[in-house]
């Protein structure tokens, strides 16, 4: 069974499939592998045939490695309306502008555009609700803590779909995520991600019939902590640290998995106080 998502979300999922191996080997750097290009696989986007190509017009193919198939991230995601850029050790995804496919070896961004930001507020985090999550303890302990939070959000998303009302998730974001702060890297905050979720939620309901939505909602509500997988744990920088998790409801394919993203930001530049600045469902 398939649960349809927006083009933006599909692009992120394709990117995630490609980068799963990157996250696993991040601690040791680059790992050399032996893989195969599978030109026998065909692509369809919204039912229409499509061929991934690089900027030179050369046909691209998925990579098969140890039984898993990895898609060409840039070509697939940008065909769906997102762009991916590589700068140093950071891979950036921009879902706000149209992109164009290019060689994965190219280290420059495929397109440029201004990013949206939420409303600004006081530079102090003291005005935030006490429910805002803070980054504390070891990375492993935070990974487990946020996995538990991801389960809470997955359940709330399930109930929101059942009700056809995003309010439960919006309330969660409002309570757990900081507002935008001046004088630091936390430039978006809760209002930005509440708006993004409302837009995403509306698109999901439009893309699926009631029977599919109800079945998916039931699957989300039945999720257990053991079934929530850690997809990515970022290395803490001076500005931020990210965590992401996934869950696939029983009876749905891998592309229907729900992904939960959390990012903590320093409340000010040169601050050791990190607070949750992003909670996102896709």
XYZ file of C-alpha atoms in Angstrom:
282
model
C 0.000 0.000 0.000
C 1.265 3.488 -0.795
C 0.717 6.732 1.076
C 1.236 9.654 -1.311
C 3.238 12.696 -0.301
C 3.976 16.032 -1.953
C 6.738 16.399 -4.552
C 8.918 18.183 -2.008
C 8.579 15.365 0.475
C 9.269 12.735 -2.182
C 12.487 14.517 -3.084
C 13.663 14.435 0.509
C 12.872 10.726 0.719
C 14.903 10.062 -2.402
C 17.744 12.044 -0.905
C 17.452 10.045 2.304
C 17.749 6.747 0.473
C 20.970 7.883 -1.133
C 22.468 9.343 2.025
C 21.637 6.517 4.426
C 25.039 4.954 3.863
C 26.734 8.319 4.322
C 25.336 8.720 7.827
C 26.418 5.229 8.791
C 30.014 5.874 7.814
C 30.255 9.451 9.035
C 32.386 8.575 12.044
C 35.187 7.140 9.906
C 34.884 9.425 6.878
C 34.839 8.131 3.325
C 34.462 4.400 2.775
C 35.296 2.743 -0.533
C 32.652 0.301 -1.776
C 31.926 -1.905 -4.777
C 28.514 -1.298 -6.305
C 26.651 -1.715 -9.600
C 24.651 0.659 -11.786
C 21.235 -0.780 -12.645
C 20.050 0.646 -15.971
C 17.127 -1.790 -16.065
C 15.103 0.189 -13.527
C 12.622 2.691 -14.938
C 11.298 5.844 -13.273
C 7.815 7.305 -13.141
C 6.858 10.614 -11.530
C 3.127 10.944 -10.897
C 2.589 8.170 -13.445
C 4.704 9.788 -16.172
C 7.892 8.145 -17.443
C 11.054 10.054 -16.588
C 14.783 9.504 -17.150
C 17.323 10.965 -14.706
C 20.128 12.817 -16.482
C 23.102 14.914 -15.431
C 23.783 18.433 -16.692
C 25.523 17.014 -19.771
C 22.471 15.008 -20.767
C 23.956 11.661 -19.794
C 21.525 9.057 -18.497
C 21.928 8.287 -14.813
C 21.054 5.025 -13.074
C 20.359 3.830 -9.527
C 23.206 2.177 -7.640
C 22.708 -1.304 -6.207
C 24.780 -2.027 -3.111
C 24.366 -5.013 -0.785
C 20.794 -5.583 -1.916
C 19.692 -1.961 -1.490
C 18.951 0.451 -4.329
C 20.190 4.045 -4.019
C 18.707 6.743 -6.245
C 20.624 9.634 -7.876
C 19.727 12.228 -5.263
C 20.091 15.459 -7.160
C 18.412 14.388 -10.378
C 15.451 12.788 -8.609
C 14.888 15.452 -5.990
C 15.252 18.387 -8.341
C 12.848 16.814 -10.819
C 10.377 16.971 -7.940
C 11.025 20.615 -7.155
C 13.875 20.650 -4.636
C 17.591 21.360 -4.941
C 20.580 19.776 -3.235
C 23.954 21.458 -2.831
C 27.244 20.266 -1.370
C 29.481 22.729 0.461
C 32.394 21.275 2.390
C 30.998 18.587 4.685
C 27.436 19.902 4.524
C 24.700 18.729 2.158
C 21.938 21.326 1.851
C 18.388 20.764 0.622
C 16.382 23.749 -0.627
C 12.702 23.052 -1.235
C 11.799 26.660 -1.997
C 13.206 27.014 -5.518
C 13.263 25.046 -8.752
C 16.538 23.295 -9.549
C 18.201 21.520 -12.445
C 20.037 18.189 -12.402
C 23.803 18.158 -12.544
C 26.749 15.884 -11.859
C 26.923 14.511 -8.335
C 30.628 15.312 -8.420
C 29.948 19.021 -8.856
C 30.516 20.737 -5.535
C 28.525 23.863 -6.352
C 24.882 24.503 -5.698
C 22.549 23.858 -8.603
C 20.530 26.995 -8.023
C 20.182 29.893 -5.689
C 17.281 31.518 -3.968
C 16.232 33.293 -0.827
C 15.067 31.220 2.078
C 11.992 31.939 4.131
C 12.231 32.772 7.773
C 9.794 33.008 10.609
C 9.056 36.066 12.682
C 11.836 37.384 14.885
C 11.678 37.744 18.616
C 13.829 38.664 21.565
C 17.414 37.404 21.425
C 16.963 35.752 24.792
C 15.544 32.257 25.094
C 14.213 33.005 28.561
C 10.889 34.088 27.063
C 10.326 30.604 25.646
C 7.969 28.148 27.275
C 9.497 25.784 29.806
C 8.312 22.972 27.509
C 10.950 23.803 24.894
C 13.422 20.911 24.689
C 17.068 21.642 25.498
C 20.111 19.760 24.254
C 21.811 18.217 27.267
C 23.851 15.169 28.196
C 25.647 12.903 25.755
C 24.753 12.519 22.098
C 23.673 8.916 22.700
C 21.328 9.927 25.517
C 19.847 12.711 23.382
C 19.412 10.301 20.488
C 17.281 8.062 22.687
C 15.400 10.968 24.247
C 14.510 12.382 20.842
C 13.539 8.933 19.574
C 10.942 8.891 22.354
C 9.846 12.381 21.310
C 9.592 11.167 17.721
C 7.215 8.422 18.832
C 5.037 11.021 20.558
C 4.949 13.116 17.394
C 4.202 10.083 15.215
C 1.203 9.253 17.403
C -0.009 12.861 17.314
C 0.319 12.903 13.537
C -1.773 9.748 13.383
C -4.538 11.313 15.466
C -4.326 14.498 13.401
C -4.880 12.495 10.215
C -7.746 10.630 11.834
C -9.362 13.946 12.802
C -8.448 15.594 9.471
C -7.190 18.416 11.685
C -3.500 19.402 12.187
C -4.112 20.995 15.595
C -2.531 18.235 17.693
C 0.771 18.486 15.856
C 0.658 22.284 15.815
C 0.198 22.305 19.583
C 3.184 19.983 19.977
C 5.403 22.244 17.868
C 4.170 25.293 19.751
C 5.095 23.727 23.089
C 8.360 21.960 22.270
C 10.019 24.270 19.728
C 11.536 27.682 20.440
C 10.344 30.837 18.777
C 12.760 32.515 16.369
C 15.583 34.389 18.109
C 17.611 37.400 17.034
C 21.365 37.387 17.410
C 21.875 33.701 16.722
C 21.414 30.836 14.263
C 17.823 30.085 15.331
C 16.200 32.205 12.626
C 13.008 30.236 11.881
C 11.419 28.749 14.986
C 7.991 27.415 15.871
C 5.802 29.697 13.750
C 7.750 28.824 10.617
C 7.451 25.078 11.181
C 3.794 25.298 12.163
C 3.090 27.006 8.839
C 5.127 24.391 6.993
C 3.264 21.537 8.646
C -0.156 23.022 7.861
C 0.862 23.286 4.210
C 2.218 19.739 4.197
C -0.837 18.348 6.014
C -3.224 19.901 3.513
C -1.245 18.413 0.633
C -1.308 14.942 2.184
C -5.082 14.998 2.587
C -5.506 16.138 -1.009
C -3.192 13.418 -2.347
C -4.858 10.429 -0.641
C -8.375 9.051 -0.433
C -10.122 8.701 2.928
C -9.563 4.951 3.155
C -5.806 5.338 2.699
C -5.602 8.207 5.181
C -7.515 6.207 7.798
C -5.321 3.132 7.328
C -2.165 5.224 7.549
C -3.437 7.011 10.652
C -4.157 3.679 12.332
C -0.637 2.513 11.522
C 0.920 5.639 13.016
C -1.135 5.378 16.191
C -0.005 1.764 16.611
C 3.711 2.615 16.409
C 5.938 1.381 19.236
C 9.301 2.726 20.351
C 11.100 -0.386 19.100
C 9.749 0.300 15.608
C 11.029 3.890 15.463
C 14.409 3.848 13.723
C 17.183 6.400 14.022
C 17.878 7.691 10.510
C 20.546 10.243 11.274
C 22.455 11.795 14.175
C 24.436 14.874 13.226
C 27.760 15.906 14.668
C 27.316 18.810 17.053
C 28.753 22.023 15.640
C 29.121 25.402 17.302
C 25.678 26.328 15.967
C 23.477 23.225 15.741
C 22.898 19.480 15.986
C 20.271 17.444 14.169
C 18.476 14.147 14.749
C 16.059 12.309 12.455
C 13.897 9.206 12.831
C 11.625 7.095 10.663
C 8.722 4.698 10.985
C 6.934 2.629 8.343
C 3.334 1.678 9.165
C 2.499 -1.968 8.579
C 1.098 -2.638 5.123
C 2.708 0.423 3.499
C 5.771 0.556 1.252
C 9.126 2.120 2.163
C 8.329 5.365 0.363
C 5.355 5.778 2.706
C 7.528 5.911 5.822
C 7.069 8.928 8.050
C 10.199 10.895 8.898
C 10.653 13.098 11.962
C 13.354 15.772 11.978
C 14.658 17.651 15.013
C 17.336 20.346 15.017
C 18.792 22.087 18.056
C 20.356 25.538 17.705
C 22.489 27.738 19.930
C 20.254 30.472 21.334
C 23.001 32.999 20.539
C 26.239 32.939 18.621
C 29.052 31.767 20.929
C 26.484 30.241 23.308
C 26.606 26.758 24.793
C 22.836 26.746 25.360
C 21.194 24.702 22.586
C 17.406 24.602 22.271
C 15.037 22.900 19.847
C 14.493 25.129 16.827
C 12.953 22.635 14.398
C 10.433 19.817 14.628
C 9.251 18.610 11.242
C 7.148 15.764 9.878
C 7.497 14.441 6.329
